[in-house]
Amino acid sequence: MTGTGPRPDEEAHLIHVEEEKVVIENHPEDWLAFGLFWALAFIVFLQFFTRYVLNDSLSWTEEIARYGLMAVVFIGAIMVTRRHSHISVVLLPNLLPAGVARVLLAIVDLVTLVFLALLGWFGVLIVERMQIQRMTVFDVSMAYVYGVIALGCLLMFARQVQRVSRNARDLWRGAQRDLTAGLVIDDREPRS
Amino acid sequence: MTVLIWVFLVVLMAGVPVFIALALSSLLYTHFIAGIPDFVILHRMAGGIDSFPLLAVPFFVLAGNLMNSAGITNRIYDFAAATCGWMRGGLAHVNVMGSVIFAGMSGTAIADAAGLGTVEIKAMKDHGYTTEFAVGVTAASATLGPIIPPSLPFVIYGMMANVSIGALFLGGFIPGAVMTLFMMLYVSYCARKYNMGRDQAFNLNTLITTFVAAIPPLMTPAIIMGGMTLGWFTPTEAAIAACAWALILGVVLYRSMNFKKFYKVTLDTIETTAGVLLIVAAASLFGWVLTTTRVTEMAAEALLSYTTNRYLILLLINILLLIVGCFLEPIASISILVPVLMPVITKVGIDPVHFGVMMTLNLMIGLLHPPLGMVLFVLARISRLSIERTTMAILPWLLPLLASLAAVTLIPELTLWLPRQAGLVK
């Protein structure tokens, strides 16, 4: 266990990083989130700019930025659901034998499915009740803000339906393999 | 109420997304106990992220992602190598130094471990270090990310505990330095023990040239820290300024940014933001349920009836957090536990800024722990070591980290001195 001492030929770059190749997938919800995100960035920048450079911050920027953040989170959540990257505790599926783990994964997927359906339905209910509520800075109905949130919840549900139907086809075998992909379970060299 | 908490724990441990576990148990409360219309839970969730300070989250993530390009990373590594490469165990020191600098740009530990870890571990193996040693130092130094500002956990803690985020950022500075010092001491100890060599000779000219080349990237942490210390920027504004600078670097100065990359960086930022803030949203709903049902109050009373000694309480909370930290992602733990722990903290007179830094550091250590430290899994995948061997590789590094935790817990001044100088804490 030793460092091998000076190597004059590599002196300038002990560590060197290569540029990664970028692969892009096209999904409508991603483009929507992309647009919303940069609209939000523009509004926050506008607030910053008017406050520092013009010494008079635009009063509407703060409220609209808050709504923008809510929109980015709920629309972005569709992508998170599609990529299956919601933060969760993945302890039991790793510890349990493969068969039991698959049952557990199926249950988790179904609970998620049912809950997202409920959330979408709540979203629609809220939009109906928000018709009369107006924003503070503009005379615009809050139903639009909650409409975006409801859309996010409904499309999260749609992506979850896709996931469940895909996983149901092989009875969650693929999902169980994905969990342990790349992990070396025993101490032998990986067969790759 | 106990039923709700059990439902929450069971659903959470089964592996349902954290935000759903939180919202689902809250729904049981509104539906069966309180008799409030069900859609209120979504309304409360949306309200939980209806906050201006939270806008710092997407923009700190974006700044970190924009800075994560080969051109910028290599300049920083060259500088770190010129600074520390000449010491015994050189690349391990470079690894720690690199993490310190990258920590000043990005707010998360897992991202640091995944992105830079691959490169660092490969470089160390190429130079004859064992994989175990490389994995250990990479894992340990990744915990610096959220302690040295900017830091997402600090933003979330600040919002949850109603504490100045600027004070937390400044508060993390000296604890970060203490951790760096302890880790470098440990590297030096290993270097002696295993008789490791130097990886390159010291050269003042190289040091100067690499430093000059690294100045533009180093401006990013300087803008964030300097702007906030001097009171020019709020955290959100510092984040926006850092993004603007990072874009100038990528588009104008280094021309490493193209539309494809820009699109990908944006989507990754949205993914992190949405994942984290959904939990914050659901946790604020859950926190509301815990408060209205007086669970938090009862928990505080139960603990305080047992002891009011603040050191004992800090010890108990630290143990609790170390356990929670190995199962649950740090930001999720913060959003869930802060409402529960805050009453206790204020009652025994612990400063909330001090507590925030201690809590975050503790939860970062949890990321390395078996059975579930997320950094542990990430590094096991990268390094192709089994979980068992990764665990054994990381275990000795808990020593400098736990020593830092003890120092930060027992000496509040480490955290509080700097924010006090800036007038952010009384």
Coordinates of C-alpha atoms in Angstrom, one line a residue:
Chain A
M1 CA 0.0 0.0 0.0
T2 CA 2.2 2.8 -1.2
G3 CA 2.0 5.8 -3.4
T4 CA 4.7 5.2 -6.1
G5 CA 6.6 8.5 -5.7
P6 CA 7.0 11.3 -8.1
R7 CA 6.2 10.6 -11.8
P8 CA 7.6 13.5 -13.7
D9 CA 5.6 12.7 -16.9
E10 CA 2.2 13.1 -15.1
E11 CA 3.2 16.0 -12.9
A12 CA 0.7 18.5 -14.2
H13 CA -2.3 16.2 -14.0
L14 CA -2.5 13.9 -11.0
I15 CA -6.3 13.6 -11.6
H16 CA -7.8 14.2 -15.0
V17 CA -11.5 14.2 -15.9
E18 CA -12.9 13.5 -19.4
E19 CA -15.9 15.3 -20.7
E20 CA -19.1 13.2 -20.4
K21 CA -21.2 12.4 -23.4
V22 CA -24.7 13.8 -23.1
V23 CA -27.7 11.8 -24.2
I24 CA -31.1 13.5 -24.3
E25 CA -34.5 11.9 -24.1
N26 CA -37.5 13.7 -25.3
H27 CA -40.5 13.8 -23.0
P28 CA -43.2 16.5 -23.1
E29 CA -43.2 17.0 -19.3
D30 CA -39.4 17.6 -19.4
W31 CA -39.8 20.4 -21.9
L32 CA -42.6 21.9 -19.9
A33 CA -40.5 21.8 -16.7
F34 CA -37.5 23.2 -18.6
G35 CA -39.6 26.2 -19.8
L36 CA -41.1 26.8 -16.3
F37 CA -37.7 26.6 -14.7
W38 CA -36.1 29.2 -16.9
A39 CA -39.1 31.4 -16.6
L40 CA -38.7 31.2 -12.9
A41 CA -34.9 31.9 -13.2
F42 CA -35.7 35.0 -15.3
I43 CA -38.2 36.3 -12.7
V44 CA -35.8 35.8 -9.8
F45 CA -33.1 37.4 -11.8
L46 CA -35.4 40.3 -12.6
Q47 CA -36.1 40.8 -8.9
F48 CA -32.3 40.7 -8.2
F49 CA -31.6 43.1 -11.0
T50 CA -34.3 45.7 -10.2
R51 CA -33.3 45.7 -6.5
Y52 CA -29.6 46.2 -7.1
V53 CA -29.3 48.1 -10.3
L54 CA -32.5 50.1 -10.4
N55 CA -32.8 50.3 -6.6
D56 CA -36.5 49.6 -6.9
S57 CA -37.6 46.0 -6.8
L58 CA -40.6 45.0 -8.8
S59 CA -43.3 44.2 -6.3
W60 CA -44.9 41.3 -8.3
T61 CA -41.7 39.3 -8.7
E62 CA -41.7 37.8 -5.3
E63 CA -45.2 36.4 -5.3
I64 CA -45.0 35.1 -8.9
A65 CA -41.6 33.5 -8.1
R66 CA -43.1 31.5 -5.3
Y67 CA -45.9 30.2 -7.6
G68 CA -43.2 29.4 -10.1
L69 CA -41.3 27.3 -7.6
M70 CA -44.5 25.4 -6.8
A71 CA -45.1 24.8 -10.5
V72 CA -41.5 23.6 -11.1
V73 CA -41.7 21.2 -8.2
F74 CA -45.0 19.6 -9.2
I75 CA -44.3 19.5 -12.9
G76 CA -40.7 18.3 -12.2
A77 CA -42.2 15.6 -10.0
I78 CA -43.6 14.0 -13.2
M79 CA -40.0 13.4 -14.4
V80 CA -38.9 12.2 -11.0
T81 CA -41.8 9.7 -11.1
R82 CA -40.9 8.6 -14.6
R83 CA -37.2 8.2 -13.7
H84 CA -38.2 6.4 -10.5
S85 CA -35.9 8.6 -8.5
H86 CA -38.2 9.7 -5.6
I87 CA -36.3 9.7 -2.4
S88 CA -37.2 6.6 -0.4
V89 CA -35.8 4.1 2.1
V90 CA -34.5 1.1 0.1
L91 CA -33.5 -1.1 3.0
L92 CA -36.0 -4.0 3.0
P93 CA -36.0 -4.9 -0.7
N94 CA -32.2 -5.2 -0.5
L95 CA -32.3 -7.4 2.6
L96 CA -35.2 -9.7 1.8
P97 CA -34.9 -12.8 -0.4
A98 CA -35.6 -12.0 -4.1
G99 CA -39.1 -13.5 -4.1
V100 CA -40.3 -11.6 -1.0
A101 CA -38.6 -8.5 -2.2
R102 CA -40.6 -8.6 -5.4
V103 CA -43.9 -8.8 -3.5
L104 CA -42.8 -5.9 -1.5
L105 CA -41.9 -3.9 -4.5
A106 CA -45.2 -4.6 -6.1
I107 CA -47.1 -3.5 -3.0
V108 CA -45.0 -0.3 -2.8
D109 CA -45.7 0.5 -6.5
L110 CA -49.5 -0.1 -6.0
V111 CA -49.6 2.1 -2.8
T112 CA -47.9 4.8 -4.7
L113 CA -50.3 4.4 -7.6
V114 CA -53.4 4.7 -5.4
F115 CA -52.0 7.6 -3.5
L116 CA -51.1 9.5 -6.7
A117 CA -54.6 8.9 -8.0
L118 CA -56.0 10.4 -4.8
L119 CA -53.6 13.4 -5.0
G120 CA -54.7 14.0 -8.6
W121 CA -58.4 13.9 -7.6
F122 CA -57.7 16.3 -4.6
G123 CA -56.0 18.6 -7.1
V124 CA -59.1 18.8 -9.3
L125 CA -61.2 19.5 -6.2
I126 CA -58.9 22.3 -5.1
V127 CA -59.0 23.9 -8.6
E128 CA -62.8 24.0 -8.4
R129 CA -62.8 25.7 -5.1
M130 CA -60.0 28.2 -6.0
Q131 CA -62.0 29.8 -8.8
I132 CA -63.0 32.8 -6.6
Q133 CA -59.6 33.2 -4.9
R134 CA -57.4 35.9 -6.6
M135 CA -53.7 36.5 -6.5
T136 CA -52.5 39.4 -4.3
V137 CA -50.5 41.3 -7.0
F138 CA -52.5 40.5 -10.2
D139 CA -56.2 40.1 -10.7
V140 CA -55.7 36.5 -11.8
S141 CA -57.5 33.4 -10.3
M142 CA -55.4 31.2 -8.0
A143 CA -57.1 28.3 -9.9
Y144 CA -54.3 28.6 -12.5
V145 CA -51.6 28.0 -9.9
Y146 CA -53.5 25.0 -8.5
G147 CA -54.3 23.9 -12.0
V148 CA -50.6 23.4 -12.7
I149 CA -50.2 21.5 -9.4
A150 CA -53.2 19.3 -10.3
L151 CA -51.7 18.7 -13.7
G152 CA -48.5 17.6 -12.0
C153 CA -50.3 15.2 -9.7
L154 CA -52.4 13.7 -12.6
L155 CA -49.4 13.2 -14.8
M156 CA -47.4 11.7 -11.9
F157 CA -50.3 9.2 -11.7
A158 CA -50.1 8.6 -15.4
R159 CA -46.4 7.8 -15.3
Q160 CA -47.0 5.5 -12.3
V161 CA -49.7 3.7 -14.3
Q162 CA -47.0 3.1 -17.0
R163 CA -44.5 1.9 -14.5
V164 CA -46.9 -0.5 -12.8
S165 CA -48.1 -2.0 -16.1
R166 CA -44.5 -2.4 -17.3
N167 CA -43.5 -4.1 -14.0
A168 CA -46.6 -6.3 -13.9
R169 CA -45.6 -7.9 -17.2
D170 CA -42.5 -9.6 -15.6
L171 CA -44.0 -9.7 -12.1
W172 CA -41.5 -7.1 -10.8
R173 CA -38.5 -9.3 -11.7
G174 CA -36.8 -6.5 -13.6
A175 CA -37.5 -4.0 -10.9
Q176 CA -35.9 -6.3 -8.3
R177 CA -32.8 -6.7 -10.6
D178 CA -32.5 -2.9 -11.1
L179 CA -32.2 -2.5 -7.4
T180 CA -29.1 -4.6 -7.1
A181 CA -27.6 -3.7 -10.5
G182 CA -23.9 -2.9 -10.2
L183 CA -23.7 -4.0 -6.7
V184 CA -21.2 -6.8 -5.9
I185 CA -23.1 -9.1 -3.6
D186 CA -20.5 -11.6 -2.7
D187 CA -16.8 -10.9 -2.5
R188 CA -15.7 -12.4 -5.9
E189 CA -14.8 -10.2 -8.8
P190 CA -17.9 -8.9 -10.7
R191 CA -18.7 -10.7 -13.9
S192 CA -19.3 -7.8 -16.2
Chain B
M1 CA -52.2 9.2 17.0
T2 CA -49.7 6.5 17.8
V3 CA -51.4 4.5 15.1
L4 CA -50.5 7.2 12.6
I5 CA -46.9 7.2 13.5
W6 CA -46.7 3.5 13.2
V7 CA -48.4 3.6 9.8
F8 CA -45.9 6.3 8.8
L9 CA -42.9 4.2 9.9
V10 CA -44.1 1.0 8.3
V11 CA -45.0 2.6 5.0
L12 CA -41.6 4.5 5.0
M13 CA -39.5 1.4 5.8
A14 CA -41.4 -0.6 3.2
G15 CA -39.8 1.7 0.6
V16 CA -42.7 3.9 -0.4
P17 CA -41.4 7.4 -1.5
V18 CA -40.8 9.5 1.6
F19 CA -43.2 12.2 0.6
I20 CA -46.0 9.7 0.1
A21 CA -45.4 8.1 3.5
L22 CA -45.7 11.5 5.1
A23 CA -48.8 12.6 3.1
L24 CA -50.5 9.3 3.5
S25 CA -50.3 9.2 7.2
S26 CA -51.4 12.8 7.3
L27 CA -54.4 11.9 5.1
L28 CA -55.4 9.2 7.6
Y29 CA -55.5 12.0 10.3
T30 CA -57.5 14.5 8.3
H31 CA -60.0 11.8 7.1
F32 CA -60.5 9.6 10.2
I33 CA -59.6 11.8 13.1
A34 CA -60.0 15.4 12.3
G35 CA -62.8 15.1 9.8
I36 CA -61.4 17.9 7.6
P37 CA -61.9 17.7 3.8
D38 CA -59.3 15.4 2.3
F39 CA -58.0 17.8 -0.4
V40 CA -56.6 20.0 2.4
I41 CA -53.5 17.8 2.4
L42 CA -52.6 18.9 -1.1
H43 CA -53.4 22.5 -0.2
R44 CA -51.1 22.2 2.9
M45 CA -48.3 20.6 0.8
A46 CA -48.4 23.4 -1.7
G47 CA -48.4 25.9 1.1
G48 CA -45.3 24.2 2.6
I49 CA -43.2 25.2 -0.4
D50 CA -44.9 28.6 -0.9
S51 CA -41.8 30.3 0.5
F52 CA -39.3 32.8 -1.0
P53 CA -36.2 31.5 0.9
L54 CA -36.7 28.0 -0.6
L55 CA -35.9 29.5 -4.1
A56 CA -32.3 29.2 -3.0
V57 CA -32.6 25.4 -3.5
P58 CA -33.0 25.2 -7.3
F59 CA -30.4 27.8 -7.9
F60 CA -27.7 26.4 -5.6
V61 CA -28.3 23.0 -7.3
L62 CA -28.1 24.7 -10.7
A63 CA -24.8 26.5 -9.8
G64 CA -23.2 23.3 -8.6
N65 CA -24.4 21.4 -11.8
L66 CA -23.2 24.2 -14.1
M67 CA -19.7 24.1 -12.4
N68 CA -19.6 20.4 -12.9
S69 CA -17.8 20.4 -16.3
A70 CA -14.5 18.8 -17.2
G71 CA -12.8 22.1 -17.9
I72 CA -13.6 23.5 -14.5
T73 CA -13.1 20.3 -12.5
N74 CA -9.6 19.7 -14.1
R75 CA -8.4 23.3 -13.2
I76 CA -9.5 22.7 -9.6
Y77 CA -7.8 19.3 -9.4
D78 CA -4.6 20.7 -10.9
F79 CA -4.6 23.4 -8.3
A80 CA -5.3 21.0 -5.5
A81 CA -2.5 18.7 -6.7
A82 CA 0.0 21.5 -6.8
T83 CA -1.0 22.4 -3.2
C84 CA -1.0 19.0 -1.6
G85 CA 0.4 16.5 -4.1
W86 CA 3.9 16.8 -2.6
M87 CA 2.9 15.5 0.8
R88 CA 3.1 11.9 1.8
G89 CA -0.1 10.2 0.7
G90 CA -0.4 13.1 -1.7
L91 CA -3.4 12.1 -3.7
A92 CA -5.4 11.4 -0.6
H93 CA -4.7 15.0 0.5
V94 CA -5.6 16.2 -3.0
N95 CA -8.9 14.3 -2.7
V96 CA -9.8 16.1 0.6
M97 CA -8.7 19.5 -0.8
G98 CA -10.7 18.9 -4.0
S99 CA -13.8 18.1 -1.9
V100 CA -13.3 21.3 0.2
I101 CA -13.3 23.4 -3.0
F102 CA -16.2 21.6 -4.7
A103 CA -18.1 21.8 -1.4
G104 CA -18.0 25.6 -1.9
M105 CA -19.9 25.1 -5.2
S106 CA -22.4 22.4 -4.7
G107 CA -24.8 21.8 -1.8
T108 CA -25.1 18.0 -1.7
A109 CA -22.9 15.1 -0.5
I110 CA -24.2 12.3 -2.7
A111 CA -23.6 14.3 -5.9
D112 CA -20.0 15.0 -4.9
A113 CA -19.4 11.3 -4.1
A114 CA -21.0 10.1 -7.4
G115 CA -19.5 12.6 -9.8
L116 CA -16.0 13.2 -8.5
G117 CA -15.7 9.9 -6.6
T118 CA -15.3 7.9 -9.8
V119 CA -12.4 10.1 -11.0
E120 CA -10.7 10.3 -7.6
I121 CA -10.8 6.6 -7.0
K122 CA -9.5 5.8 -10.4
A123 CA -6.6 8.3 -10.1
M124 CA -5.7 6.9 -6.7
K125 CA -5.7 3.3 -7.9
D126 CA -3.6 4.3 -10.9
H127 CA -1.0 5.7 -8.5
G128 CA -0.8 2.6 -6.5
Y129 CA -3.2 3.2 -3.6
T130 CA -5.5 0.4 -2.6
T131 CA -9.1 0.7 -3.6
E132 CA -10.1 0.5 0.1
F133 CA -8.1 3.6 1.0
A134 CA -9.3 5.5 -2.0
V135 CA -12.9 4.6 -1.2
G136 CA -12.5 5.6 2.4
V137 CA -11.1 9.0 1.8
T138 CA -13.5 9.7 -1.0
A139 CA -16.5 8.8 1.2
A140 CA -15.3 10.7 4.2
S141 CA -14.5 13.9 2.3
A142 CA -17.8 13.8 0.5
T143 CA -19.5 14.7 3.9
L144 CA -17.9 18.1 3.6
G145 CA -20.3 19.1 0.8
P146 CA -23.2 20.3 2.9
I147 CA -21.1 21.6 5.8
I148 CA -19.1 24.1 3.8
P149 CA -21.5 26.5 2.3
P150 CA -23.6 26.5 0.1
S151 CA -25.6 23.8 1.6
L152 CA -29.1 22.5 0.8
P153 CA -29.6 20.9 4.2
F154 CA -28.9 24.3 5.8
V155 CA -31.5 26.0 3.6
I156 CA -34.1 23.5 4.5
Y157 CA -33.1 23.6 8.2
G158 CA -33.2 27.4 8.2
M159 CA -36.7 27.4 6.8
M160 CA -38.0 24.6 9.1
A161 CA -36.4 26.1 12.3
N162 CA -37.0 29.7 11.3
V163 CA -33.3 30.5 11.6
S164 CA -31.2 32.8 9.4
I165 CA -29.8 30.8 6.5
G166 CA -27.0 33.2 6.2
A167 CA -26.0 32.5 9.8
L168 CA -26.1 28.8 9.2
F169 CA -23.9 29.2 6.1
L170 CA -21.3 31.1 8.0
G171 CA -21.7 28.7 11.0
G172 CA -20.7 25.8 8.8
F173 CA -17.4 27.4 7.8
I174 CA -15.2 26.6 10.8
P175 CA -16.7 23.2 11.5
G176 CA -15.9 22.4 7.8
A177 CA -12.3 23.5 8.5
V178 CA -12.1 21.4 11.6
M179 CA -13.3 18.3 9.6
T180 CA -10.8 19.0 6.9
L181 CA -8.0 19.3 9.5
F182 CA -9.0 16.0 11.2
M183 CA -9.2 14.2 7.9
M184 CA -5.9 15.4 6.7
L185 CA -4.3 14.5 10.0
Y186 CA -5.8 11.0 9.5
V187 CA -4.4 10.8 6.0
S188 CA -1.0 11.8 7.3
Y189 CA -1.2 9.1 10.0
C190 CA -2.1 6.5 7.4
A191 CA 0.7 7.7 5.1
R192 CA 3.2 7.2 7.9
K193 CA 1.8 3.9 9.0
Y194 CA 1.7 2.3 5.5
N195 CA 4.7 4.2 4.3
M196 CA 3.1 6.0 1.4
G197 CA 5.1 8.1 -0.9
R198 CA 4.7 11.5 -2.5
D199 CA 2.9 11.8 -5.8
Q200 CA 4.6 14.8 -7.2
A201 CA 7.4 17.2 -6.3
F202 CA 6.6 20.6 -4.9
N203 CA 7.0 23.4 -7.4
L204 CA 6.2 27.0 -6.7
N205 CA 5.8 27.9 -10.3
T206 CA 3.2 25.1 -10.9
L207 CA 1.4 26.2 -7.8
I208 CA 1.2 29.8 -9.1
T209 CA 0.2 28.9 -12.6
T210 CA -2.5 26.4 -11.5
F211 CA -3.8 28.9 -9.0
V212 CA -4.1 31.6 -11.7
A213 CA -5.9 29.1 -13.9
A214 CA -8.3 28.1 -11.1
I215 CA -9.2 31.7 -10.2
P216 CA -12.3 31.9 -12.4
P217 CA -13.9 28.7 -11.0
L218 CA -12.8 29.7 -7.4
M219 CA -14.8 32.9 -7.9
T220 CA -18.0 30.9 -7.5
P221 CA -17.5 30.0 -3.8
A222 CA -16.0 33.5 -3.3
I223 CA -19.1 35.2 -4.7
I224 CA -21.4 33.0 -2.5
M225 CA -19.4 33.4 0.7
G226 CA -18.1 36.9 0.2
G227 CA -21.5 38.3 -0.9
M228 CA -23.3 36.8 2.1
T229 CA -20.6 37.6 4.7
L230 CA -20.6 41.2 3.7
G231 CA -24.3 41.3 3.7
W232 CA -24.8 42.1 0.1
F233 CA -26.7 39.1 -0.9
T234 CA -29.5 37.0 0.6
P235 CA -28.9 33.2 0.0
T236 CA -31.3 33.2 -2.9
E237 CA -29.5 36.2 -4.5
A238 CA -26.1 34.6 -3.8
A239 CA -27.3 31.5 -5.6
I240 CA -28.6 33.5 -8.6
A241 CA -25.3 35.4 -8.8
A242 CA -23.3 32.2 -8.6
C243 CA -25.5 30.8 -11.5
A244 CA -24.9 33.9 -13.6
W245 CA -21.1 33.6 -13.0
A246 CA -21.1 29.8 -13.8
L247 CA -23.0 30.5 -17.1
I248 CA -20.5 33.2 -18.0
L249 CA -17.7 30.6 -17.4
G250 CA -19.4 27.9 -19.5
V251 CA -20.7 30.0 -22.3
V252 CA -18.2 32.8 -22.7
L253 CA -14.9 32.0 -21.0
Y254 CA -14.5 28.2 -21.5
R255 CA -17.2 27.6 -24.2
S256 CA -17.8 24.2 -22.7
M257 CA -21.6 24.7 -22.6
N258 CA -23.8 23.7 -25.5
F259 CA -27.6 23.4 -25.7
K260 CA -27.7 19.7 -25.1
K261 CA -25.6 20.0 -22.0
F262 CA -27.6 23.0 -20.9
Y263 CA -30.8 21.1 -21.3
K264 CA -29.4 18.1 -19.3
V265 CA -28.0 20.3 -16.5
T266 CA -31.4 22.0 -16.2
L267 CA -33.3 18.7 -16.0
D268 CA -30.9 17.3 -13.4
T269 CA -31.4 20.4 -11.4
I270 CA -35.2 20.1 -11.7
E271 CA -35.0 16.4 -10.7
T272 CA -33.1 17.2 -7.5
T273 CA -35.2 20.2 -6.7
A274 CA -38.5 18.4 -7.2
G275 CA -37.4 15.3 -5.3
V276 CA -36.2 17.4 -2.3
L277 CA -39.0 19.9 -2.2
L278 CA -41.8 17.4 -2.5
I279 CA -40.5 16.0 0.8
V280 CA -40.3 19.4 2.4
A281 CA -43.9 20.0 1.2
A282 CA -45.2 16.7 2.7
A283 CA -43.1 17.2 5.9
S284 CA -44.7 20.6 6.5
L285 CA -48.1 18.9 6.2
F286 CA -47.0 16.1 8.6
G287 CA -45.4 18.7 11.0
W288 CA -48.8 20.5 11.0
V289 CA -50.5 17.2 12.0
L290 CA -47.9 16.5 14.7
T291 CA -48.3 20.0 16.1
T292 CA -52.1 20.2 16.1
T293 CA -52.3 16.8 17.8
R294 CA -49.7 18.0 20.3
V295 CA -47.4 15.0 19.6
T296 CA -44.4 17.3 19.4
E297 CA -45.3 18.8 22.7
M298 CA -45.7 15.4 24.4
A299 CA -42.4 14.2 22.9
A300 CA -40.6 17.3 24.3
E301 CA -42.2 16.9 27.7
A302 CA -41.3 13.2 27.8
L303 CA -37.6 13.9 27.1
L304 CA -37.4 16.9 29.4
S305 CA -39.0 15.0 32.3
Y306 CA -36.2 12.5 31.9
T307 CA -33.4 15.0 31.9
T308 CA -32.8 18.7 31.5
N309 CA -29.0 18.4 31.3
R310 CA -28.2 20.0 28.0
Y311 CA -25.1 17.8 27.4
L312 CA -27.1 14.6 28.1
I313 CA -29.8 15.9 25.7
L314 CA -27.3 16.7 23.0
L315 CA -25.8 13.2 23.4
L316 CA -29.3 11.5 23.2
I317 CA -30.2 13.6 20.2
N318 CA -26.9 12.8 18.5
I319 CA -27.5 9.1 19.0
L320 CA -31.0 9.3 17.7
L321 CA -29.7 11.2 14.6
L322 CA -26.9 8.8 13.9
I323 CA -29.5 6.0 13.8
V324 CA -32.0 7.9 11.7
G325 CA -29.2 9.1 9.4
C326 CA -28.3 5.6 8.3
F327 CA -31.8 5.0 7.0
L328 CA -33.2 8.3 5.8
E329 CA -31.9 10.9 3.4
P330 CA -30.5 14.0 5.3
I331 CA -33.0 16.6 4.0
A332 CA -35.9 14.3 4.7
S333 CA -34.6 13.7 8.2
I334 CA -34.3 17.4 8.8
S335 CA -37.8 18.2 7.5
I336 CA -39.3 15.5 9.6
L337 CA -37.3 15.9 12.8
V338 CA -36.8 19.6 13.2
P339 CA -40.4 20.4 14.2
V340 CA -40.2 17.6 16.8
L341 CA -36.8 18.5 18.2
M342 CA -37.0 22.3 18.1
P343 CA -39.1 22.7 21.3
V344 CA -36.6 20.7 23.3
I345 CA -33.7 22.6 21.9
T346 CA -35.1 26.0 22.7
K347 CA -36.2 24.9 26.2
V348 CA -32.7 23.9 27.3
G349 CA -31.1 27.0 25.7
I350 CA -29.2 25.4 22.8
D351 CA -28.6 27.9 20.0
P352 CA -30.6 26.8 16.9
V353 CA -27.8 27.7 14.6
H354 CA -25.4 25.6 16.6
F355 CA -27.9 22.8 16.6
G356 CA -28.5 23.1 12.8
V357 CA -24.8 22.6 12.0
M358 CA -24.5 19.7 14.5
M359 CA -27.6 18.0 13.1
T360 CA -26.4 18.3 9.5
L361 CA -22.9 17.0 10.3
N362 CA -24.4 14.1 12.1
L363 CA -26.8 13.2 9.3
M364 CA -23.9 13.4 6.8
I365 CA -22.0 10.9 8.8
G366 CA -25.2 8.7 8.6
L367 CA -24.7 8.7 4.8
L368 CA -21.5 6.6 5.3
H369 CA -23.0 4.2 7.8
P370 CA -24.0 0.7 7.2
P371 CA -26.6 -0.6 6.6
L372 CA -28.0 2.1 4.4
G373 CA -25.6 5.0 4.0
M374 CA -26.4 6.3 0.5
V375 CA -22.8 7.3 -0.1
L376 CA -21.7 3.8 0.8
F377 CA -23.9 2.3 -1.9
V378 CA -22.9 4.9 -4.5
L379 CA -19.2 4.2 -3.8
A380 CA -19.7 0.4 -3.7
R381 CA -21.2 0.7 -7.3
I382 CA -18.4 2.9 -8.5
S383 CA -15.5 1.0 -7.0
R384 CA -16.8 -2.5 -7.7
L385 CA -16.2 -3.4 -4.1
S386 CA -18.8 -5.5 -2.2
I387 CA -20.9 -3.8 0.4
E388 CA -19.0 -5.6 3.1
R389 CA -15.6 -4.4 1.9
T390 CA -16.8 -0.9 1.2
T391 CA -18.1 -0.8 4.8
M392 CA -14.8 -2.0 6.1
A393 CA -13.0 0.6 4.0
I394 CA -15.1 3.4 5.3
L395 CA -15.2 2.3 9.0
P396 CA -11.9 3.8 10.1
W397 CA -12.8 7.1 8.6
L398 CA -15.7 7.5 11.1
L399 CA -13.0 8.3 13.6
P400 CA -12.0 11.7 12.3
L401 CA -15.7 12.4 11.5
L402 CA -17.0 11.5 14.9
A403 CA -14.2 13.5 16.5
S404 CA -15.4 16.5 14.4
L405 CA -19.0 15.8 15.5
A406 CA -17.9 15.7 19.2
A407 CA -16.0 19.0 18.7
V408 CA -18.9 20.7 17.0
T409 CA -21.3 19.4 19.6
L410 CA -19.3 20.4 22.7
I411 CA -17.8 23.7 21.5
P412 CA -20.7 25.9 20.3
E413 CA -18.2 28.7 19.6
L414 CA -16.8 26.7 16.6
T415 CA -20.1 27.3 15.0
L416 CA -21.3 30.6 16.5
W417 CA -18.1 32.7 16.4
L418 CA -18.2 33.6 12.7
P419 CA -21.9 34.4 12.4
R420 CA -21.6 36.5 15.5
Q421 CA -18.8 38.5 14.0
A422 CA -21.0 39.2 11.0
G423 CA -23.8 40.2 13.4
L424 CA -26.1 37.4 12.3
V425 CA -26.4 35.8 15.7
K426 CA -26.6 37.5 19.1

